[in-house]
Short mmCIF file of C-alpha atoms and ligand atoms in Angstrom, two decimals:
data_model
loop_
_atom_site.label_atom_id
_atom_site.label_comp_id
_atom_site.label_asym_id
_atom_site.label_seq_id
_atom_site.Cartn_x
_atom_site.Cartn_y
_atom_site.Cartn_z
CA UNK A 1 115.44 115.74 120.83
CA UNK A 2 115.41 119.19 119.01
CA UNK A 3 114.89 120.54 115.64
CA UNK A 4 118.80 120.01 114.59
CA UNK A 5 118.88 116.74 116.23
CA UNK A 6 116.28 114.77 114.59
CA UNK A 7 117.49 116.56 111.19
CA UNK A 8 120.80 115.10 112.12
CA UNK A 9 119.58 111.72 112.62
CA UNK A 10 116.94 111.81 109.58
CA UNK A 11 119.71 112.78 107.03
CA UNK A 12 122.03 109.54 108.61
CA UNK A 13 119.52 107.19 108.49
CA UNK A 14 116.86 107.39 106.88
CA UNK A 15 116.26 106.39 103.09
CA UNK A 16 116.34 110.19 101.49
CA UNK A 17 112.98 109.86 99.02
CA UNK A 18 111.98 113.23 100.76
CA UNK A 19 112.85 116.91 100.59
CA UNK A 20 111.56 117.66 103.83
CA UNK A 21 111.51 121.35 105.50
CA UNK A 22 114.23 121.76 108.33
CA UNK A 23 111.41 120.85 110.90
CA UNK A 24 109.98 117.97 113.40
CA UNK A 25 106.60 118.38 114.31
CA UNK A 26 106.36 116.25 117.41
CA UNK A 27 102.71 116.81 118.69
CA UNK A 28 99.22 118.54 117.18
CA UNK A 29 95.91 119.51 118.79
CA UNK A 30 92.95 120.67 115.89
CA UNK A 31 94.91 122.76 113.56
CA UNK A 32 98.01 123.16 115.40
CA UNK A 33 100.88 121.57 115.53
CA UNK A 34 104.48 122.10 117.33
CA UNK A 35 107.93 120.91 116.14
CA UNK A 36 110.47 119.99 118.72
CA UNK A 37 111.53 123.07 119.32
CA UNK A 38 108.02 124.65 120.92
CA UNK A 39 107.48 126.09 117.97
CA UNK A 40 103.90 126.85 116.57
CA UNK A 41 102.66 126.43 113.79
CA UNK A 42 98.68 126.63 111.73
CA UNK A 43 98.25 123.29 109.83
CA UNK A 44 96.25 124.07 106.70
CA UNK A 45 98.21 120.81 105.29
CA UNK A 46 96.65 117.88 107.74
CA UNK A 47 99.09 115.63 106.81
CA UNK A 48 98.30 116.13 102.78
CA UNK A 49 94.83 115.55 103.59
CA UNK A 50 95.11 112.87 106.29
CA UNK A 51 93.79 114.44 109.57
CA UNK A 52 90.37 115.36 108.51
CA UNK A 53 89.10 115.41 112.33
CA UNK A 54 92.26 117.36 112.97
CA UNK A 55 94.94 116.45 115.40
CA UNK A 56 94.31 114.35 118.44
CA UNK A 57 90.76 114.24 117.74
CA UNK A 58 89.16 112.90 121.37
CA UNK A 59 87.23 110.43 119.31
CA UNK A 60 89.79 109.13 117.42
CA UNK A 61 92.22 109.11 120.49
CA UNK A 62 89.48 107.14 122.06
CA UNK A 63 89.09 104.81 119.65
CA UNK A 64 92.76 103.42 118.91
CA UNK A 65 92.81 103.67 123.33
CA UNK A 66 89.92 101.37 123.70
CA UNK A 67 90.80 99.00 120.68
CA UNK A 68 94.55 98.61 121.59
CA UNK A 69 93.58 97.66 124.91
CA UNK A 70 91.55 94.67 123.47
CA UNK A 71 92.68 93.32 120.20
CA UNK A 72 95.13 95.29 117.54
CA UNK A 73 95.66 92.87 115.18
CA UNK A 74 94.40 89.85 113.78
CA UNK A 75 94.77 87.88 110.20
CA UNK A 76 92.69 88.00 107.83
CA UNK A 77 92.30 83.98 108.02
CA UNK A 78 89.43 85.18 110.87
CA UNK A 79 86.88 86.88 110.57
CA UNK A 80 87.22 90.94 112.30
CA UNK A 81 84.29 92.57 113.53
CA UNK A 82 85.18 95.98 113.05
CA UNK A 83 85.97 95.07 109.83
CA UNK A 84 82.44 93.56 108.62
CA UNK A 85 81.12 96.60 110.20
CA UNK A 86 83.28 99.77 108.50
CA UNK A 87 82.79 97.81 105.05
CA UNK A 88 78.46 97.73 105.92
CA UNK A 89 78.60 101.48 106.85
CA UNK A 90 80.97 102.35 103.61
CA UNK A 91 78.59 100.41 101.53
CA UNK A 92 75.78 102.29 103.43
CA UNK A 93 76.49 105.51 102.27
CA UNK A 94 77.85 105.01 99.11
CA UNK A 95 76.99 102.89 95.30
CA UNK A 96 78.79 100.12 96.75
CA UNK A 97 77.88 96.45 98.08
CA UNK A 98 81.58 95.50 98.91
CA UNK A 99 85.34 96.92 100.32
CA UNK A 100 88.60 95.15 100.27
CA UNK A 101 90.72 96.91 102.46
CA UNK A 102 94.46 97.38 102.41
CA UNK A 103 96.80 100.20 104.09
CA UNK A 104 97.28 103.30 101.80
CA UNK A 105 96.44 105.01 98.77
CA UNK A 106 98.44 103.23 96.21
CA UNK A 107 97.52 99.91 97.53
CA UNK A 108 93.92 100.73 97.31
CA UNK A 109 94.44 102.01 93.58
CA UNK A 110 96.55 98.55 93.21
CA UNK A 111 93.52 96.53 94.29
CA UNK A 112 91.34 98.76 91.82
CA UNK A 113 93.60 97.39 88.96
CA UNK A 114 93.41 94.05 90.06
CA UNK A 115 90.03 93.39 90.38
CA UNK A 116 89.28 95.77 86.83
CA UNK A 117 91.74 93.04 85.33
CA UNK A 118 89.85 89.86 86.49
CA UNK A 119 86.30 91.27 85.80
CA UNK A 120 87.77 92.04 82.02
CA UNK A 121 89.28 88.69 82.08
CA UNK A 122 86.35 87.44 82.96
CA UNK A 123 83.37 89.00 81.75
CA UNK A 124 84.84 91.53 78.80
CA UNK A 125 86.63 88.88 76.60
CA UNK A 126 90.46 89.49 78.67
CA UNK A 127 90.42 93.33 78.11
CA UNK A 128 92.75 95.07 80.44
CA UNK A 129 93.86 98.38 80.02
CA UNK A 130 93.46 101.55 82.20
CA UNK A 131 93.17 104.25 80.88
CA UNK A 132 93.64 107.65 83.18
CA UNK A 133 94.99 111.51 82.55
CA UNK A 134 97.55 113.81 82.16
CA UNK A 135 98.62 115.42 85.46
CA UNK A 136 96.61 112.82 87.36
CA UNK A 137 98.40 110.97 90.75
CA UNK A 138 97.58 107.27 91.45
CA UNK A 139 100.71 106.38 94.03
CA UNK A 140 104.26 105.34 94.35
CA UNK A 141 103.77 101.35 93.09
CA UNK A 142 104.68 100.35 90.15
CA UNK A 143 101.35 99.84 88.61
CA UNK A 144 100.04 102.96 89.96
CA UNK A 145 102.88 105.09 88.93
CA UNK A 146 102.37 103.80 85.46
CA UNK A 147 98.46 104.94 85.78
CA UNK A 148 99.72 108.01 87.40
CA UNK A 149 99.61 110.95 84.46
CA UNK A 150 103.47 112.37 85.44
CA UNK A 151 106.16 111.87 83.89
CA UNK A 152 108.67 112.46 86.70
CA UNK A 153 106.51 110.08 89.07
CA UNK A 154 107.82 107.41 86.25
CA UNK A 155 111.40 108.02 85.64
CA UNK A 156 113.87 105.74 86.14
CA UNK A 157 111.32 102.38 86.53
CA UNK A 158 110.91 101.29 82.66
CA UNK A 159 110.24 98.43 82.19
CA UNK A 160 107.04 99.60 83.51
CA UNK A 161 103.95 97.19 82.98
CA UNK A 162 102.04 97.42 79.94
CA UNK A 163 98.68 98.18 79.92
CA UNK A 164 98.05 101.68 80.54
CA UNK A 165 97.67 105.32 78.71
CA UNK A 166 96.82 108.20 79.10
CA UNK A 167 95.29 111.00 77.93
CA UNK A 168 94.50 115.13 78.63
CA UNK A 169 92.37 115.78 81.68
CA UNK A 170 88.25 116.98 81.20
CA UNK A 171 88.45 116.47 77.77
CA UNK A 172 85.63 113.17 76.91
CA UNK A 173 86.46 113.19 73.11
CA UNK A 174 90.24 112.38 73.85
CA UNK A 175 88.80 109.82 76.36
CA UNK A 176 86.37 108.47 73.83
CA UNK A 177 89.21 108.46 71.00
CA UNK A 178 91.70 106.47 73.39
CA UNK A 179 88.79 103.73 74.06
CA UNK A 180 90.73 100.26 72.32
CA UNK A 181 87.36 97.70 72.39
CA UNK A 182 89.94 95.39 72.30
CA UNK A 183 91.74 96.29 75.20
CA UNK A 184 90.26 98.65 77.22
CA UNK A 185 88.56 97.85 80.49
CA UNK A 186 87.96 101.11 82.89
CA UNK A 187 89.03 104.12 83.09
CA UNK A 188 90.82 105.75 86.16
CA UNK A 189 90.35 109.35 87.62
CA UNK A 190 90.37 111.55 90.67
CA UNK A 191 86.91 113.34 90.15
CA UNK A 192 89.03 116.38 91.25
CA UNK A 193 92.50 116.43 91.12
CA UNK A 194 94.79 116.87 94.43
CA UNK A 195 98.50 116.69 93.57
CA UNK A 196 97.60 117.73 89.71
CA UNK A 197 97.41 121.24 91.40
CA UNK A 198 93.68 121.12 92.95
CA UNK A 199 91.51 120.71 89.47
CA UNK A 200 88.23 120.67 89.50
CA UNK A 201 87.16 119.51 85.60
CA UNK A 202 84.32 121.31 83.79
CA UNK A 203 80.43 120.86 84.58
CA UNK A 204 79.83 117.43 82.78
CA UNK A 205 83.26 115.73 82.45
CA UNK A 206 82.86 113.71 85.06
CA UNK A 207 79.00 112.58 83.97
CA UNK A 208 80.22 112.39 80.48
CA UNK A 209 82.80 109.92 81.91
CA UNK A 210 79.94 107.89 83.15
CA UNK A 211 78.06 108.09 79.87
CA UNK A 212 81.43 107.23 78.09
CA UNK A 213 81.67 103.69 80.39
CA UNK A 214 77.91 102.52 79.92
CA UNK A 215 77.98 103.15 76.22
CA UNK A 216 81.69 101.34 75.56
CA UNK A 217 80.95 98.92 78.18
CA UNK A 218 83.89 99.60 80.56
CA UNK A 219 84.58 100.46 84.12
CA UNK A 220 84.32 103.86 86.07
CA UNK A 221 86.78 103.71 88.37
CA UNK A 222 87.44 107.12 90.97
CA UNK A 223 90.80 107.56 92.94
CA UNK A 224 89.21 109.55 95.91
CA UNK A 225 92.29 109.18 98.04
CA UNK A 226 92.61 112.61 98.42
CA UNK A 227 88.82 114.09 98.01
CA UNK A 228 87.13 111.20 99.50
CA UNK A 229 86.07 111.13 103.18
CA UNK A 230 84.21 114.30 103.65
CA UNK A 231 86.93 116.91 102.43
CA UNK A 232 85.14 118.32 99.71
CA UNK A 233 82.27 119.06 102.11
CA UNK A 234 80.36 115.99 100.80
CA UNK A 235 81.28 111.95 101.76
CA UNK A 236 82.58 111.38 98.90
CA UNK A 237 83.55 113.87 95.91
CA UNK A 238 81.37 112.34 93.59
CA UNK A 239 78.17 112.94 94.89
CA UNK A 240 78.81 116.59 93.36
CA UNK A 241 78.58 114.68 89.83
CA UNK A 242 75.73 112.79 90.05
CA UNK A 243 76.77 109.38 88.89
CA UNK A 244 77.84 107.03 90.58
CA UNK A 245 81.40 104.40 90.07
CA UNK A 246 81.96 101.15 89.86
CA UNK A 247 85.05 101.48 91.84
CA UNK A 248 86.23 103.69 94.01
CA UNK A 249 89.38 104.22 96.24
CA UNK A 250 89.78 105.74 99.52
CA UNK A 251 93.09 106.14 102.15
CA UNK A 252 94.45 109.49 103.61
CA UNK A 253 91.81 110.19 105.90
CA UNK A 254 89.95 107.09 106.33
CA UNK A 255 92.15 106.03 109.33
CA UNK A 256 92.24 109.66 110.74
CA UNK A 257 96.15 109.21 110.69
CA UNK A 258 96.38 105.56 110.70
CA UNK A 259 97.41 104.01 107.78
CA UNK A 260 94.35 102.71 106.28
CA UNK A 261 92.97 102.18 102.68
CA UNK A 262 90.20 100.66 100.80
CA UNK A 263 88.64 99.80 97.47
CA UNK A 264 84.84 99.48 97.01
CA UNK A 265 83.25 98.12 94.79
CA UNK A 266 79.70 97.15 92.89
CA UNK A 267 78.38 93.73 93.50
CA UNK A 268 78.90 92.47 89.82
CA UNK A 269 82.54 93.84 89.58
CA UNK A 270 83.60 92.56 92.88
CA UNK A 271 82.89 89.05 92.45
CA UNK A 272 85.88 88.97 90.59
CA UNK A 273 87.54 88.76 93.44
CA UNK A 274 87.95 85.38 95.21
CA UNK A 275 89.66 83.58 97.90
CA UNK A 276 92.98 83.79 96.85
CA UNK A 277 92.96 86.38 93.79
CA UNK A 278 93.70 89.07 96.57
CA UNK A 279 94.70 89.76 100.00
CA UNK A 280 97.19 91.83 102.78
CA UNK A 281 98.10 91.06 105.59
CA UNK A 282 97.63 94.34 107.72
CA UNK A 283 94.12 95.32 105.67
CA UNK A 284 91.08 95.77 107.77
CA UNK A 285 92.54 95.01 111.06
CA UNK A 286 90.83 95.51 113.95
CA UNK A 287 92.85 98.87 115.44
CA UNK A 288 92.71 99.93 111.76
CA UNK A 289 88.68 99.68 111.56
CA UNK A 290 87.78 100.40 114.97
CA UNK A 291 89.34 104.11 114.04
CA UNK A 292 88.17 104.00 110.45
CA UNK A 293 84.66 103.61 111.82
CA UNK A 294 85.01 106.61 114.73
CA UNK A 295 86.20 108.74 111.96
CA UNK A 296 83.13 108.37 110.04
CA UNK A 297 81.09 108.25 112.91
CA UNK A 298 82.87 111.78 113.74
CA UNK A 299 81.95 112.81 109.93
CA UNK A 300 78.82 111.91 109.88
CA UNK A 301 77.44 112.99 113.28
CA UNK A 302 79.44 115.54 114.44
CA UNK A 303 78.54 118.08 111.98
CA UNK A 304 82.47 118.19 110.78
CA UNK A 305 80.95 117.90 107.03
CA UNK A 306 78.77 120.79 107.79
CA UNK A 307 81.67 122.44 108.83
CA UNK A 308 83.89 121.85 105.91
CA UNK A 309 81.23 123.22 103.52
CA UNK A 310 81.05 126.80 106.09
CA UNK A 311 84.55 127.13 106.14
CA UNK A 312 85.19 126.43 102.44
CA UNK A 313 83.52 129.23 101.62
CA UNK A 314 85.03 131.19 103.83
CA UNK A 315 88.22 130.27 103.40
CA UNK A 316 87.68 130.37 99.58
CA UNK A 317 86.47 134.29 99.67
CA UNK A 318 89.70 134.72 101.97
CA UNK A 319 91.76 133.79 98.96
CA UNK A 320 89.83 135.46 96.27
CA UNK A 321 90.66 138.77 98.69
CA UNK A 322 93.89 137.72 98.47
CA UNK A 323 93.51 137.46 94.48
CA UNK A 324 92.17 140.85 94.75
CA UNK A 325 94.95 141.91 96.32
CA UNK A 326 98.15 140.11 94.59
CA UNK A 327 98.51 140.26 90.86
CA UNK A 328 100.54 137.30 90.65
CA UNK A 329 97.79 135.37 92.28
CA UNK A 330 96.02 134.02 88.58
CA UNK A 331 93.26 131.75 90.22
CA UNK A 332 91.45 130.48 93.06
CA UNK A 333 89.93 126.78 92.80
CA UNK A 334 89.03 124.25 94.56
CA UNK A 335 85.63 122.69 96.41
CA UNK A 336 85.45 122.70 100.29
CA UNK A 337 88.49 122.53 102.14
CA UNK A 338 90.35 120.91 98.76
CA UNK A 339 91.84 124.60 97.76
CA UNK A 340 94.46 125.65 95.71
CA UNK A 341 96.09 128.97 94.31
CA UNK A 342 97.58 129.10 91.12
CA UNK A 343 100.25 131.91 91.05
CA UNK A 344 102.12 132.84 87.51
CA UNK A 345 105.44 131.88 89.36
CA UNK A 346 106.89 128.75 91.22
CA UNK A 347 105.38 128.81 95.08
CA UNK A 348 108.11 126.69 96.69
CA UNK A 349 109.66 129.67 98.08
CA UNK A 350 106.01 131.29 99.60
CA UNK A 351 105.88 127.53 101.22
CA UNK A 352 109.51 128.13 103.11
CA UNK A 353 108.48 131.64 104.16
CA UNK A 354 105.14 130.68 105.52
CA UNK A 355 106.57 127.84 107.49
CA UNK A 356 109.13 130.03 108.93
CA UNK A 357 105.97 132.09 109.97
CA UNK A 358 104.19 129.57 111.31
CA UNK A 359 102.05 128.40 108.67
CA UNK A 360 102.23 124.64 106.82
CA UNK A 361 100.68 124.77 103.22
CA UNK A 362 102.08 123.12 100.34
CA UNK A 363 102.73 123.93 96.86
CA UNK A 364 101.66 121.28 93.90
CA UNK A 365 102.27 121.47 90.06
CA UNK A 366 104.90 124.07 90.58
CA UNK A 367 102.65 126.95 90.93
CA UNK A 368 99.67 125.71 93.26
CA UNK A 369 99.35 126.84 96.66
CA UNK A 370 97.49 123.87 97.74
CA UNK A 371 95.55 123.92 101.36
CA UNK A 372 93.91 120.46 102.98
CA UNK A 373 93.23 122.02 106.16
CA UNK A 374 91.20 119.95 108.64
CA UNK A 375 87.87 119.91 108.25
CA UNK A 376 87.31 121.06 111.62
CA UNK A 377 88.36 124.17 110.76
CA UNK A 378 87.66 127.23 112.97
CA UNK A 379 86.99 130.78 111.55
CA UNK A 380 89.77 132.12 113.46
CA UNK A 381 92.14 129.43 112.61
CA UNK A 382 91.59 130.83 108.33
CA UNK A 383 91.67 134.10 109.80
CA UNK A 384 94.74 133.64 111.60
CA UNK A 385 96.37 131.62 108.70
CA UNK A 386 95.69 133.63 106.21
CA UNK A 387 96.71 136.86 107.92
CA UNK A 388 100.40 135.11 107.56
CA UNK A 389 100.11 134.33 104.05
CA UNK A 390 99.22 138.04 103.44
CA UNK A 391 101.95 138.92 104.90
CA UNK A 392 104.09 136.46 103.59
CA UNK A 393 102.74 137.51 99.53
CA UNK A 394 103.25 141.41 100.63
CA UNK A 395 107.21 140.38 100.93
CA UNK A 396 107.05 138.01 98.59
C1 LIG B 401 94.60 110.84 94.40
C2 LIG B 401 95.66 110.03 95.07
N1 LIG B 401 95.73 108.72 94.81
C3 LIG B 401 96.68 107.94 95.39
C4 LIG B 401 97.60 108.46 96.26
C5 LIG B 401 98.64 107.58 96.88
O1 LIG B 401 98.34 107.37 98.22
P1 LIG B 401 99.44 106.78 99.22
O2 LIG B 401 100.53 107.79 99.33
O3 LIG B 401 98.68 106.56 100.49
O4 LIG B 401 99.91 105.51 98.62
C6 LIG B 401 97.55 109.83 96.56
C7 LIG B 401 98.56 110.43 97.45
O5 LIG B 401 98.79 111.61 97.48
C8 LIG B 401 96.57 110.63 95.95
O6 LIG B 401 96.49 111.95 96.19
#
């Protein structure tokens, strides 16, 4: 099938939740990919920060090979090797003891409500109320769309559950202000925020966050979805902080493309959970955890975090140069390879120019250039890519 074909067959059948470009990538290698037409393109998008090991990594390829072969799924009613041992090397390298896993982002964020629910029920006198922030992005359920800080994410659901607010982003007095001690269990945030338009808060937000949930007695919990998993050059984004959660979620590029998500937890929180309180029926299978654990074992060993923190920085001066360059260009942000570029006009239209070049970024918050590259970045791939966005801005 070509180009026009499957955009035939997509706009027939398929439920139409997405405006997608007039493209069908059918097949990736590193940080290319090709639609069905031959065409080329850079991916400094990964799959909105999915394919951290880039496409077709050999070790990820490997894995799913080797574990299909053998075993690809099993229930949860049995016990999953690959799944005892991806939760002891998550636990490993992070604050926490335990991980419930599930299948995406919004399901891990689900589970984080859950379990913040039954701890309050149980050991804060039935508080329950999550708190997050303005602009923030928690998923597509409807529990997470009513912790999600958008308005347009929540039109059209009321009645939406009660039990969440929120309030402005990297600002701890609004935060502290919000706190009911009635009500109140945890508070919710992306340490740095993806689809909010790639916002990294202020030196001591995120620490004053921490403060904020050992003084009031409530829960810490980070959505690290999007950040988690080595893409802002560290494991996970809040070892830039500091402190430490008592929850945290991960997806996106957990299952290096698979759909796989989990929530960790501390010891004393996640004993809230017991047989029964929580489960799905896909989470931690064995395909699933066989590739979550070559993905960190590709993270960890092959240097790729190394890699992200090299390339950041280059890719980040390659933007200022293009701030230099560009008056409309107000800011350059971001940590890693989680970088945005906040222009003083809507950026859709740069988006549809650069794809028709050959270059897949995407544009958040109306006005933010946002790039999720892999993190196996080459120099010459951000050379390359951002040649064509130069050229693209010069028309633009
Ligand atoms: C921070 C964050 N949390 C949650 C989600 C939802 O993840 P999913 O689409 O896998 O449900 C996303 C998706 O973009 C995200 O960026």
């Amino acid at each position: 099938m070509k180009n026009r074909e499957v955009i035939q067959l997509t706009d027939k059948y398929v439920a139409q939740t997405y405006a997608r470009f007039p493209v069908a990538l059918v097949r990736g290698k590193g940080a290319r990919v090709w639609d069905a037409d031959g065409k080329e393109y850079i991916d400094f998008l990964a799959g909105i920060a999915v394919n951290g090991l880039g496409h077709n990594h050999p070790a990820v390829v490997r894995a799913i090979r080797e574990q299909a072969g053998k075993l690809i799924h099993v229930s949860n009613l049995y016990h999953i090797p690959p799944q005892a041992e991806l939760a002891r090397e998550l636990c490993r390298r992070s604050f926490a003891d335990r991980v419930f896993f599930c299948n995406s982002g919004a399901e891990a964020n689900e589970a984080a409500i859950k379990l913040a629910r039954r701890h309050g029920l149980e050991k804060l006198g039935g508080r329950y109320e999550i708190l997050s922030v303005h602009n923030s992005f928690h998923g597509r359920t409807l529990a997470t769309l009513t912790a999600t800080g958008q308005e347009k994410v929540r039109a059209g659901y009321d009645p939406l559950p009660a039990g969440f607010r929120q309030v402005p982003y990297n600002d701890l007095q609004a935060m502290e202000d919000a706190i009911d001690p009635n009500k109140t269990v945890g508070i919710l945030v992306e340490p740095i925020q993806g689809e909010g338009g790639v916002v990294v808060p202020d030196e001591g937000y995120v620490r004053g966050l921490r403060e904020l949930c050992n003084r009031r007695r409530l829960l810490l919990i980070f959505d690290e979805v999007q950040v988690g998993m080595g893409r802002t050059g560290k494991l996970f984004a809040y070892e830039h902080f500091g402190v430490e959660p008592d929850i945290m979620t991960l997806a996106k590029a957990l299952g290096g493309g698979l759909p796989v998500g989990a929530m960790l937890a501390k010891e004393e929180v996640a004993r809230s959970f017991v047989p029964g309180t929580h489960a799905s029926t896909f989470g931690g299978n064995p395909l699933a955890c066989t590739v979550g654990l070559a993905v960190l074992k590709a993270l960890l060993q092959g240097g790729v975090l190394k890699n992200c923190v090299k390339m950041g920085k280059l890719f980040f001066k390659g933007l200022e140069s293009l701030k230099s360059r560009f008056s409309f260009i107000r800011e350059v942000r971001g940590k890693g390879l989680i970088l945005g570029l906040e222009l003083d006009q809507e950026g859709s239209k740069i988006v549809e120019t650069c794809l028709e070049a050959g270059l897949l970024i995407n544009c958040t918050a109306h006005r933010v250039l946002r790039f999720l590259p892999p993190l196996t970045l080459s120099k010459k791939d951000i050379e390359q890519g951002l040649a064509i966005l130069e050229k693209v801005l010069a028309r633009h």
